[in-house]
Amino acid sequence: MDTVETFSSQSQPNCKAAITKLVLWRLGFPKQVKVKVKTAKKHLVSRACSEPQLCFKSSSRNLLNMLHSLNPHQQQNGGFSFENSRRNAVLESSLLEGAYKAPNPRKTGTTIAGMVYKDGVVLGADTRATDDMVVADKNCMKIHYIAPKIYCCGAGVAADAEMATQMMASNVELHMLNTGRPPLVAMVTRQLKQMLFRYQGHMGSSVIVGGVDVTGAHLYSVYPHGSYDKLPFLTMGSGAAAAVSVFEDRFKPNLELEEAKQLVRDAIAAGIFCDLGSGSNVDLCVITEAGVQFLRGYDKPTAKGQREGQYRYKPGTTAVLTKTETPLSLDVVDESVQLMDTE
Amino acid sequence: MLSAQGFGGPGKMKEYHYAGAVENRFSPYAFNGGTVLAVAGEDFAIVASDTRLSEGYSIHSRDSPKCYKLTDTTVIGCSGFHGDCLTLTKIIDARLKMYKHSNNKTMTSGAIAAMLSTILYSRRFFPYYVYNIIGGLDEEGKGAVYSFDPVGSYQRDTYKAGGSASAMLQPLLDNQSDSCQNAASQIGFKNMEGVQHLPLTQEKAVQLVKDVFISAAERDVYTGDALRVCVITKDGINEQTIPLRKD
């Protein structure tokens, strides 16, 4: 049902108000609108239509250009539309018969940790992704690339962590091109926290950002609602408590590389064994001024048990219910050879 | 669900106020995890369980088996809420003693199963949060497995998995073991063609149980640490412990 709204004004200030309303209308609510705008000097009349063809004169011509250049579906900057969140809340509360339950997003469970050592930063993560309390992925990657010397561990909702870090990587690249400078860890943290705050905690990803830039080695943690901490060692995820206890016991500033790797490995292993949401292997990422060493599967403290029985099926085990043979009469039209890269 | 926070209804946000006293309803139940499995053979029965006791994301104990010996020929596996498991097994032990004193004989597996059903149903409106599986030898010396739901419904089976990883173990058992032990029956290994209908030997059954738990420990977070296998034969009950993944 289309409503008819009438904008009318008799004087200059009201004209601006009317035009503002019109601009807003143009932005998001395509309805039938009847517009009548009268300025003090001239009066302009338009007709009711879904796309207003306004004949503005002189000073208002640039406004007309602005109107036409605005796309009604353009996302306004700096705000998240909570329409869907509202709809979800209504669906969950009121539609009891349909028993609407939003699908549970996969969380990573997770233990992630990071610490600053003598020459840079060591980041660590476990590799288990859980779907409620069932393991969905036994060897997923939780340490994500942001910039050549900035990496990010993601915990919480897997999709949110993945998307947030990919967004950061793109933004960092653009920023580097815009400024002509290598990125700062503080810049990544700021963009990440601004994005997460904009989503008011609905993006459920907790993140540890670590890296080396021109000012030195830095480590930040960012929470789903947008707060951040800058500390020499940090842990996040469901296994954070287990991992931080190891750090609190043995952390010292300016450790050597091997000691630092061992400490982070031990912290993640504590999470792997003591937290049900974390498991499988330890991934490490060592970032220094010289470069990055990504140690995927650095340690595998648990191993799958050896099965004693044979469970392979002989060919013919699956029952064939019907068999239809359709001969295809084909002619060779063209023969070509393509070399495959088999190495 | 995150989206429901802060929304009072269509078109408006909930009034934000500092949540001073939050009403957390006390729940009399907790879920302590654990998986139990029982297999009945020609002249033996196996009851196996993992030994991990967990709550939420933490582990209470890595050595808390869920198999409890009732008589020389019966073992029960209980998983679910550990408090109720302990109380239930104490009650069953007491009832077994009472029966022994009044009837001058030990309860048979079938009798224990029937009794357990009535014990569970007596608490129909405040149930024991326990998934039970009884494994033992019946009067003829053949293997018997009885599986229960929390309020006492039970049936005799050839094999049954219960507890947190039951949905992962049961289909594997359906595929690998024999659902019907009647010699006259033509039903064999489910969904497989041309497979020899061999009865399960004791060694093969123990091997199957171990392998099946290895797979369960991979994917279920509540299952792991160690596996306790109790093999019941006319000679008695033999227990073995096999390590599983600890993460």
Coordinates of C-alpha atoms in Angstrom, one line a residue:
Chain A
M1 CA 0.0 0.0 0.0
D2 CA 1.5 3.2 -1.0
T3 CA 1.1 6.2 1.1
V4 CA 1.0 9.7 -0.2
E5 CA 3.0 12.2 1.5
T6 CA 3.0 15.8 0.7
F7 CA 5.9 18.0 1.2
S8 CA 5.1 21.6 1.0
S9 CA 6.8 24.7 2.2
Q10 CA 6.4 28.4 1.7
S11 CA 9.8 29.7 2.7
Q12 CA 13.4 29.0 2.3
P13 CA 14.2 27.2 5.7
N14 CA 11.2 24.9 5.2
C15 CA 12.3 24.3 1.7
K16 CA 15.5 22.9 3.0
A17 CA 13.6 20.7 5.4
A18 CA 11.4 19.5 2.6
I19 CA 14.4 18.7 0.4
T20 CA 16.0 16.9 3.3
K21 CA 12.9 14.8 3.7
L22 CA 13.0 14.1 0.0
V23 CA 16.6 13.1 0.2
L24 CA 15.8 10.7 2.9
W25 CA 12.9 9.3 1.0
R26 CA 15.2 8.8 -2.0
L27 CA 17.5 6.9 0.1
G28 CA 15.3 4.1 1.3
F29 CA 11.7 4.2 0.9
P30 CA 10.6 4.0 -2.7
K31 CA 6.9 4.8 -2.5
Q32 CA 4.5 7.0 -4.4
V33 CA 5.3 10.5 -3.3
K34 CA 3.6 13.6 -4.3
V35 CA 6.0 16.5 -4.0
K36 CA 5.1 20.1 -4.0
V37 CA 7.9 22.5 -3.2
K38 CA 7.4 26.2 -3.2
T39 CA 10.3 28.5 -2.5
A40 CA 9.9 32.1 -1.7
K41 CA 11.0 33.2 -5.2
K42 CA 9.5 30.6 -7.5
H43 CA 7.2 27.8 -7.0
L44 CA 7.9 24.4 -8.5
V45 CA 5.3 21.8 -9.1
S46 CA 6.0 18.2 -9.7
R47 CA 3.8 15.2 -10.2
A48 CA 3.3 12.1 -8.1
C49 CA 5.6 9.4 -9.3
S50 CA 8.0 6.8 -7.9
E51 CA 11.0 8.6 -9.3
P52 CA 10.5 12.3 -8.7
Q53 CA 11.4 14.4 -11.7
L54 CA 11.9 17.7 -10.0
C55 CA 12.5 20.8 -12.0
F56 CA 14.7 22.6 -9.6
K57 CA 16.2 25.9 -10.8
S58 CA 19.5 27.6 -10.3
S59 CA 20.7 27.2 -6.8
S60 CA 19.0 23.9 -6.3
R61 CA 20.5 22.3 -9.4
N62 CA 23.4 20.8 -7.6
L63 CA 20.9 19.3 -5.1
L64 CA 19.2 17.6 -8.0
N65 CA 22.5 16.1 -9.1
M66 CA 23.0 14.9 -5.7
L67 CA 19.6 13.3 -5.6
H68 CA 20.2 11.4 -8.8
S69 CA 23.6 10.2 -7.8
L70 CA 22.4 8.7 -4.6
N71 CA 21.6 5.1 -4.9
P72 CA 18.5 4.1 -2.8
H73 CA 20.2 1.0 -1.7
Q74 CA 23.5 2.5 -0.7
Q75 CA 24.6 1.4 2.8
Q76 CA 24.9 4.4 5.0
N77 CA 28.3 4.8 6.5
G78 CA 29.1 4.0 10.1
G79 CA 26.1 2.0 11.2
F80 CA 24.8 -1.5 11.3
S81 CA 21.2 -2.2 10.3
F82 CA 19.7 -4.2 13.1
E83 CA 16.6 -5.0 11.1
N84 CA 17.4 -8.6 10.9
S85 CA 18.3 -8.8 14.6
R86 CA 14.9 -7.4 15.5
R87 CA 13.2 -9.8 13.1
N88 CA 15.1 -12.7 14.6
A89 CA 14.0 -11.7 18.1
V90 CA 10.4 -11.5 17.1
L91 CA 10.5 -14.8 15.3
E92 CA 12.0 -16.5 18.3
S93 CA 9.7 -15.1 20.8
S94 CA 6.4 -15.1 19.0
L95 CA 6.4 -18.0 16.5
L96 CA 6.2 -20.8 19.0
E97 CA 4.3 -23.2 16.7
G98 CA 6.9 -23.0 14.0
A99 CA 9.6 -23.5 16.7
Y100 CA 11.9 -21.2 14.9
K101 CA 15.5 -21.8 16.1
A102 CA 18.3 -20.0 14.3
P103 CA 21.0 -22.4 13.2
N104 CA 23.8 -22.5 15.6
P105 CA 26.9 -21.0 14.1
R106 CA 30.0 -23.1 14.4
K107 CA 32.3 -21.8 17.2
T108 CA 35.9 -22.6 17.3
G109 CA 35.9 -23.5 21.1
T110 CA 39.6 -22.7 21.1
T111 CA 42.7 -21.8 22.9
I112 CA 44.7 -18.9 21.4
A113 CA 47.7 -17.2 22.9
G114 CA 50.4 -14.8 22.1
M115 CA 53.4 -13.3 23.8
V116 CA 56.1 -10.8 23.1
Y117 CA 59.7 -12.1 23.3
K118 CA 63.2 -10.6 22.7
D119 CA 63.0 -10.3 18.9
G120 CA 59.3 -10.1 18.2
V121 CA 56.0 -11.9 18.8
V122 CA 55.0 -15.6 19.0
L123 CA 51.4 -16.5 18.4
G124 CA 49.9 -19.9 19.1
A125 CA 46.6 -21.6 18.6
D126 CA 45.0 -25.1 18.8
T127 CA 43.3 -26.6 15.8
R128 CA 39.9 -27.9 16.9
A129 CA 36.6 -26.4 15.6
T130 CA 33.4 -27.6 17.4
D131 CA 29.7 -27.6 16.4
D132 CA 28.2 -27.5 19.9
M133 CA 30.0 -30.4 21.5
V134 CA 30.9 -32.4 18.5
V135 CA 34.2 -31.9 16.7
A136 CA 33.6 -30.4 13.3
D137 CA 37.2 -29.9 12.1
K138 CA 40.1 -31.6 13.7
N139 CA 42.7 -29.5 12.0
C140 CA 41.5 -26.0 11.2
M141 CA 43.7 -22.9 10.9
K142 CA 43.1 -20.2 13.4
I143 CA 46.1 -18.0 12.7
H144 CA 45.2 -15.7 9.9
Y145 CA 47.4 -13.5 7.7
I146 CA 46.7 -9.8 7.9
A147 CA 49.9 -8.2 6.6
P148 CA 53.4 -9.5 5.8
K149 CA 54.5 -9.1 9.4
I150 CA 51.1 -9.0 11.2
Y151 CA 49.1 -12.1 12.0
C152 CA 45.9 -12.6 13.8
C153 CA 44.5 -15.5 15.9
G154 CA 40.7 -15.8 15.9
A155 CA 38.4 -17.4 18.5
G156 CA 34.7 -17.4 18.9
V157 CA 32.3 -17.9 16.0
A158 CA 34.4 -19.3 13.2
A159 CA 32.7 -17.4 10.3
D160 CA 33.0 -14.1 12.1
A161 CA 36.6 -14.5 12.9
E162 CA 37.4 -15.5 9.3
M163 CA 35.5 -12.6 7.8
A164 CA 36.8 -10.1 10.3
T165 CA 40.4 -11.0 9.6
Q166 CA 39.9 -11.1 5.8
M167 CA 38.3 -7.7 6.0
M168 CA 41.3 -6.4 8.0
A169 CA 43.7 -7.9 5.5
S170 CA 42.0 -6.1 2.6
N171 CA 41.8 -2.8 4.5
V172 CA 45.4 -3.0 5.5
E173 CA 46.4 -3.5 1.8
L174 CA 44.4 -0.5 0.8
H175 CA 45.8 1.6 3.6
M176 CA 49.3 0.6 2.6
L177 CA 48.7 1.7 -0.9
N178 CA 47.0 4.9 0.2
T179 CA 49.7 5.9 2.7
G180 CA 52.7 4.3 1.0
R181 CA 53.8 3.0 4.4
P182 CA 54.0 -0.5 5.9
P183 CA 51.1 -1.1 8.3
L184 CA 51.2 -0.7 12.1
V185 CA 49.8 -3.3 14.4
A186 CA 48.0 -0.4 16.2
M187 CA 46.2 0.5 12.9
V188 CA 45.0 -3.1 12.4
T189 CA 43.7 -3.1 16.0
R190 CA 41.9 0.2 15.6
Q191 CA 40.1 -0.9 12.5
L192 CA 39.2 -4.2 14.0
K193 CA 37.8 -2.7 17.1
Q194 CA 35.9 -0.1 15.2
M195 CA 34.3 -2.7 13.0
L196 CA 33.4 -5.0 16.0
F197 CA 32.0 -2.1 18.0
R198 CA 29.9 -1.1 15.0
Y199 CA 28.3 -4.6 15.1
Q200 CA 27.6 -4.3 18.8
G201 CA 28.9 -7.7 19.8
H202 CA 26.8 -9.5 17.2
M203 CA 30.0 -10.5 15.4
G204 CA 31.2 -13.0 18.0
S205 CA 34.9 -13.1 17.3
S206 CA 37.6 -12.6 19.9
V207 CA 40.9 -11.9 18.3
I208 CA 44.6 -11.6 19.2
V209 CA 46.6 -9.4 16.8
G210 CA 50.3 -9.6 16.9
G211 CA 53.1 -8.3 14.7
V212 CA 56.2 -6.3 14.1
D213 CA 56.2 -2.9 12.6
V214 CA 58.5 0.1 12.4
T215 CA 57.8 0.9 16.1
G216 CA 58.6 -2.6 17.3
A217 CA 56.8 -5.7 18.3
H218 CA 53.2 -5.4 19.6
L219 CA 50.5 -7.7 20.8
Y220 CA 46.8 -6.7 21.2
S221 CA 43.6 -8.6 22.0
V222 CA 40.2 -7.4 20.8
Y223 CA 36.9 -8.6 22.3
P224 CA 33.7 -9.1 20.4
H225 CA 32.1 -5.9 21.7
G226 CA 35.1 -3.9 20.6
S227 CA 37.3 -3.4 23.7
Y228 CA 41.0 -4.1 23.4
D229 CA 44.0 -4.7 25.6
K230 CA 47.7 -4.2 24.9
L231 CA 49.8 -6.6 27.0
P232 CA 53.0 -8.6 26.8
F233 CA 51.1 -11.9 26.9
L234 CA 47.5 -12.7 26.1
T235 CA 45.1 -15.6 25.8
M236 CA 41.6 -15.9 24.5
G237 CA 38.9 -18.5 23.8
S238 CA 37.3 -21.2 26.0
G239 CA 40.8 -22.5 27.0
A240 CA 42.1 -19.0 27.9
A241 CA 42.0 -19.8 31.6
A242 CA 44.1 -22.9 31.2
A243 CA 46.6 -21.2 28.9
V244 CA 47.0 -18.0 31.0
S245 CA 47.8 -20.1 34.1
V246 CA 50.9 -21.4 32.2
F247 CA 51.9 -17.8 31.2
E248 CA 51.4 -16.5 34.7
D249 CA 53.7 -19.1 36.0
R250 CA 56.5 -18.9 33.6
F251 CA 56.4 -15.7 31.6
K252 CA 59.4 -13.4 31.7
P253 CA 60.1 -10.4 29.5
N254 CA 62.7 -10.8 26.7
L255 CA 62.8 -14.6 26.5
E256 CA 64.9 -16.3 23.9
L257 CA 63.2 -17.7 20.8
E258 CA 63.3 -21.4 21.8
E259 CA 62.1 -20.7 25.3
A260 CA 59.3 -18.5 24.0
K261 CA 58.1 -21.1 21.5
Q262 CA 58.2 -23.8 24.3
L263 CA 56.2 -21.5 26.6
V264 CA 53.5 -20.8 24.0
R265 CA 53.4 -24.4 23.1
D266 CA 52.9 -25.4 26.7
A267 CA 50.2 -22.8 27.2
I268 CA 48.2 -24.1 24.2
A269 CA 48.8 -27.7 25.3
A270 CA 47.3 -26.8 28.7
G271 CA 44.2 -25.6 26.8
I272 CA 44.1 -28.7 24.6
F273 CA 44.1 -31.1 27.5
C274 CA 42.1 -29.2 30.1
D275 CA 39.5 -27.6 27.9
L276 CA 36.9 -29.7 26.0
G277 CA 36.5 -27.0 23.4
S278 CA 40.2 -27.2 22.3
G279 CA 42.2 -30.0 21.0
S280 CA 44.3 -31.7 18.3
N281 CA 47.5 -29.8 17.4
V282 CA 49.5 -26.7 18.3
D283 CA 50.1 -24.1 15.5
L284 CA 52.7 -21.4 16.1
C285 CA 53.6 -18.3 14.3
V286 CA 56.9 -16.5 15.0
I287 CA 57.1 -12.9 13.8
T288 CA 60.3 -10.9 13.8
E289 CA 61.8 -8.0 12.1
A290 CA 63.4 -10.4 9.6
G291 CA 60.2 -12.1 8.7
V292 CA 57.6 -14.7 9.6
Q293 CA 57.9 -18.3 10.4
F294 CA 54.5 -20.1 10.2
L295 CA 54.8 -23.4 12.0
R296 CA 51.7 -25.3 11.1
G297 CA 51.4 -28.4 13.3
Y298 CA 54.3 -27.4 15.4
D299 CA 53.4 -30.0 18.0
K300 CA 50.9 -32.9 18.0
P301 CA 50.5 -33.8 21.7
T302 CA 47.6 -36.2 21.0
A303 CA 47.4 -39.0 18.5
K304 CA 44.5 -41.0 17.2
G305 CA 44.4 -44.5 18.6
Q306 CA 45.4 -47.4 16.5
R307 CA 42.5 -49.4 15.2
E308 CA 42.9 -53.1 15.4
G309 CA 40.2 -54.3 13.1
Q310 CA 39.8 -54.0 9.4
Y311 CA 36.7 -52.2 8.3
R312 CA 37.1 -52.0 4.5
Y313 CA 34.3 -53.4 2.4
K314 CA 34.7 -55.7 -0.5
P315 CA 33.5 -54.6 -3.9
G316 CA 29.9 -55.7 -4.2
T317 CA 28.9 -54.9 -0.6
T318 CA 26.6 -52.1 -1.6
A319 CA 23.4 -53.6 -3.1
V320 CA 22.6 -52.6 -6.7
L321 CA 18.9 -52.2 -7.0
T322 CA 18.5 -51.4 -10.7
K323 CA 20.9 -51.1 -13.5
T324 CA 20.2 -49.1 -16.7
E325 CA 22.8 -49.1 -19.5
T326 CA 22.5 -46.3 -22.1
P327 CA 25.0 -46.6 -24.9
L328 CA 26.1 -43.2 -26.2
S329 CA 27.2 -43.0 -29.8
L330 CA 30.0 -40.4 -29.9
D331 CA 32.3 -39.4 -32.6
V332 CA 35.8 -38.0 -32.0
V333 CA 35.8 -34.4 -33.2
D334 CA 39.0 -33.0 -31.8
E335 CA 42.1 -34.4 -30.0
S336 CA 44.4 -32.3 -28.0
V337 CA 47.2 -33.0 -25.4
Q338 CA 47.7 -30.9 -22.3
L339 CA 50.7 -31.3 -20.1
M340 CA 49.7 -31.7 -16.4
D341 CA 51.9 -30.4 -13.6
T342 CA 52.3 -33.6 -11.6
E343 CA 55.0 -32.5 -9.2
Chain B
M1 CA 21.0 -16.4 20.9
L2 CA 22.9 -13.2 20.5
S3 CA 20.2 -11.5 18.3
A4 CA 17.5 -11.7 21.0
Q5 CA 19.4 -9.7 23.5
G6 CA 18.3 -6.1 23.9
F7 CA 15.1 -6.4 21.8
G8 CA 11.8 -6.1 23.6
G9 CA 9.7 -6.6 20.5
P10 CA 9.1 -5.4 17.0
G11 CA 10.4 -1.9 16.5
K12 CA 11.9 -1.2 19.9
M13 CA 15.0 -2.0 22.0
K14 CA 14.6 -3.4 25.5
E15 CA 15.0 -0.8 28.2
Y16 CA 18.6 -0.9 29.1
H17 CA 19.2 -1.1 32.8
Y18 CA 22.0 -2.4 34.9
A19 CA 21.2 -6.0 35.6
G20 CA 21.7 -6.0 39.4
A21 CA 20.2 -9.1 40.7
V22 CA 20.0 -11.7 38.0
E23 CA 17.7 -14.5 38.6
N24 CA 19.5 -17.7 37.8
R25 CA 17.2 -20.6 38.2
F26 CA 18.8 -23.5 40.1
S27 CA 18.9 -26.6 38.0
P28 CA 18.9 -29.9 39.9
Y29 CA 20.6 -31.6 37.0
A30 CA 24.0 -31.3 35.4
F31 CA 25.4 -33.2 32.4
N32 CA 28.6 -35.0 33.2
G33 CA 29.1 -36.6 29.8
G34 CA 30.4 -40.1 29.2
T35 CA 29.5 -42.9 26.8
V36 CA 28.5 -46.5 27.5
L37 CA 28.4 -49.5 25.2
A38 CA 27.2 -53.1 25.7
V39 CA 27.4 -56.0 23.4
A40 CA 25.9 -59.5 23.9
G41 CA 27.6 -62.6 22.4
E42 CA 26.8 -66.3 22.3
D43 CA 28.2 -67.0 25.8
F44 CA 29.6 -63.7 26.9
A45 CA 28.6 -60.0 27.3
I46 CA 30.8 -56.9 27.2
V47 CA 30.1 -53.6 28.9
A48 CA 32.4 -50.8 28.1
S49 CA 32.6 -47.1 29.1
D50 CA 34.9 -44.2 28.8
T51 CA 36.4 -42.8 32.0
R52 CA 36.1 -39.1 31.5
L53 CA 33.9 -37.0 33.9
S54 CA 33.3 -33.5 32.6
E55 CA 31.0 -30.6 33.2
G56 CA 30.6 -27.6 30.9
Y57 CA 34.0 -27.2 29.2
S58 CA 36.1 -28.6 32.1
I59 CA 37.1 -32.1 33.1
H60 CA 36.4 -33.2 36.7
S61 CA 38.2 -36.5 36.4
R62 CA 40.0 -38.6 33.8
D63 CA 39.5 -41.8 35.8
S64 CA 35.8 -42.2 36.6
P65 CA 34.6 -45.4 34.9
K66 CA 30.9 -45.7 34.3
C67 CA 30.6 -49.5 34.6
Y68 CA 29.4 -50.8 38.0
K69 CA 29.5 -54.5 38.9
L70 CA 26.2 -55.7 40.3
T71 CA 26.6 -59.4 40.5
D72 CA 29.0 -62.0 39.2
T73 CA 27.1 -62.1 36.0
T74 CA 25.8 -58.6 35.6
V75 CA 27.4 -55.2 35.0
I76 CA 25.5 -51.9 34.6
G77 CA 26.8 -48.9 32.7
C78 CA 25.3 -45.5 33.8
S79 CA 26.0 -42.2 32.1
G80 CA 24.4 -38.8 32.4
F81 CA 24.2 -36.9 35.7
H82 CA 26.9 -38.4 37.9
G83 CA 25.0 -37.7 41.2
D84 CA 22.1 -39.7 40.0
C85 CA 24.3 -42.5 38.7
L86 CA 25.9 -42.9 42.1
T87 CA 22.6 -42.8 44.0
L88 CA 20.9 -45.2 41.5
T89 CA 23.7 -47.8 41.8
K90 CA 23.6 -47.6 45.6
I91 CA 19.8 -48.2 45.5
I92 CA 20.3 -51.2 43.1
D93 CA 23.0 -52.6 45.4
A94 CA 20.7 -52.3 48.4
R95 CA 17.8 -54.0 46.5
L96 CA 20.0 -56.8 45.4
K97 CA 21.0 -57.5 49.0
M98 CA 17.4 -57.4 50.1
Y99 CA 16.4 -59.9 47.4
K100 CA 19.3 -62.2 48.3
H101 CA 18.3 -62.2 51.9
S102 CA 14.6 -62.8 51.3
N103 CA 14.9 -65.3 48.4
N104 CA 18.2 -66.9 49.1
K105 CA 19.5 -66.5 45.6
T106 CA 21.2 -63.9 43.4
M107 CA 19.1 -61.8 41.1
T108 CA 19.3 -62.8 37.4
S109 CA 20.1 -60.2 34.8
G110 CA 16.5 -60.2 33.5
A111 CA 15.2 -59.7 37.0
I112 CA 17.6 -56.8 37.7
A113 CA 16.4 -55.2 34.4
A114 CA 12.8 -55.5 35.4
M115 CA 13.5 -54.1 38.9
L116 CA 15.5 -51.2 37.5
S117 CA 12.6 -50.3 35.2
T118 CA 10.3 -50.0 38.3
I119 CA 12.8 -48.0 40.2
L120 CA 13.2 -45.5 37.4
Y121 CA 9.5 -45.2 36.8
S122 CA 8.9 -44.6 40.5
R123 CA 10.6 -41.3 39.8
R124 CA 8.6 -40.5 36.7
F125 CA 8.0 -36.9 37.7
F126 CA 11.5 -36.0 38.9
P127 CA 13.6 -38.5 36.9
Y128 CA 17.0 -39.9 37.5
Y129 CA 19.0 -38.2 34.7
V130 CA 20.8 -41.5 33.9
Y131 CA 21.1 -43.5 30.7
N132 CA 21.5 -47.1 31.8
I133 CA 22.6 -50.2 29.9
I134 CA 22.8 -53.6 31.7
G135 CA 25.0 -56.3 30.3
G136 CA 25.2 -59.8 31.6
L137 CA 24.4 -63.5 31.2
D138 CA 20.9 -64.8 31.3
E139 CA 19.7 -68.0 32.9
E140 CA 20.7 -70.1 29.9
G141 CA 24.2 -68.6 30.0
K142 CA 23.7 -66.6 26.8
G143 CA 24.8 -62.9 26.6
A144 CA 22.0 -60.4 27.3
V145 CA 21.9 -56.6 27.0
Y146 CA 19.1 -54.4 28.4
S147 CA 18.9 -50.8 27.5
F148 CA 16.9 -48.1 29.3
D149 CA 15.7 -44.6 29.0
P150 CA 15.7 -42.2 31.9
V151 CA 12.2 -43.1 33.0
G152 CA 12.4 -46.9 32.8
S153 CA 11.4 -48.0 29.3
Y154 CA 13.6 -51.0 28.5
Q155 CA 14.1 -53.7 26.0
R156 CA 16.5 -56.6 25.4
D157 CA 19.1 -55.9 22.7
T158 CA 22.1 -57.6 21.1
Y159 CA 24.1 -54.4 21.4
K160 CA 23.4 -50.8 22.5
A161 CA 25.3 -47.6 22.9
G162 CA 24.2 -44.9 25.3
G163 CA 25.5 -41.5 26.5
S164 CA 26.9 -38.5 24.7
A165 CA 28.5 -40.3 21.8
S166 CA 25.7 -42.9 21.4
A167 CA 24.5 -41.4 18.1
M168 CA 28.0 -41.9 16.7
L169 CA 28.5 -45.5 17.9
Q170 CA 25.1 -47.0 17.3
P171 CA 25.2 -46.8 13.4
L172 CA 28.7 -48.2 13.4
L173 CA 27.5 -51.2 15.5
D174 CA 24.4 -51.6 13.3
N175 CA 26.8 -52.0 10.4
Q176 CA 29.3 -54.3 12.0
S177 CA 27.4 -56.6 14.4
D178 CA 24.6 -59.0 14.2
S179 CA 21.2 -57.5 15.2
C180 CA 19.4 -60.8 15.4
Q181 CA 20.9 -63.9 16.8
N182 CA 18.3 -66.3 15.7
A183 CA 19.9 -69.1 13.6
A184 CA 16.8 -69.3 11.5
S185 CA 16.8 -65.6 10.7
Q186 CA 18.0 -64.3 7.4
I187 CA 18.7 -60.8 8.7
G188 CA 22.4 -60.2 8.6
F189 CA 24.8 -57.2 8.8
K190 CA 22.6 -54.2 8.0
N191 CA 22.8 -52.6 4.6
M192 CA 25.5 -54.8 3.3
E193 CA 25.3 -57.4 0.5
G194 CA 27.0 -60.7 0.3
V195 CA 28.6 -60.6 3.7
Q196 CA 29.1 -63.7 5.6
H197 CA 26.8 -64.0 8.6
L198 CA 29.3 -64.9 11.2
P199 CA 28.5 -64.8 14.9
L200 CA 30.6 -62.4 16.9
T201 CA 33.5 -64.0 18.8
Q202 CA 34.7 -62.6 22.1
E203 CA 38.0 -61.4 20.6
K204 CA 36.4 -59.7 17.7
A205 CA 33.8 -58.1 19.9
V206 CA 36.4 -56.6 22.2
Q207 CA 38.4 -55.4 19.2
L208 CA 35.2 -53.8 17.8
V209 CA 34.4 -52.1 21.0
K210 CA 38.0 -50.6 21.3
D211 CA 38.0 -49.4 17.7
V212 CA 34.5 -47.9 18.0
F213 CA 35.5 -45.9 21.1
I214 CA 38.7 -44.6 19.3
S215 CA 36.4 -43.1 16.7
A216 CA 34.0 -41.7 19.2
A217 CA 36.9 -40.0 21.1
E218 CA 37.9 -38.3 17.9
R219 CA 34.6 -36.5 17.4
D220 CA 32.8 -36.3 20.8
V221 CA 34.4 -33.8 23.2
Y222 CA 32.9 -35.6 26.2
T223 CA 34.5 -39.0 25.4
G224 CA 38.1 -39.7 25.9
D225 CA 40.9 -40.3 28.4
A226 CA 40.5 -44.0 28.9
L227 CA 38.3 -46.9 28.1
R228 CA 37.2 -49.5 30.7
V229 CA 36.0 -52.8 29.2
C230 CA 34.3 -55.4 31.3
V231 CA 33.9 -58.9 29.7
I232 CA 31.4 -61.1 31.5
T233 CA 31.6 -64.9 31.0
K234 CA 30.6 -67.8 33.1
D235 CA 34.1 -67.7 34.6
G236 CA 33.6 -64.2 36.0
I237 CA 34.2 -60.6 35.1
N238 CA 37.4 -59.6 33.4
E239 CA 38.3 -55.8 33.4
Q240 CA 40.8 -54.0 31.1
T241 CA 41.7 -50.4 30.7
I242 CA 42.8 -48.9 27.4
P243 CA 44.1 -45.3 27.0
L244 CA 42.2 -42.9 24.6
R245 CA 42.8 -39.4 23.4
K246 CA 43.2 -36.9 26.3
D247 CA 42.3 -33.7 24.5

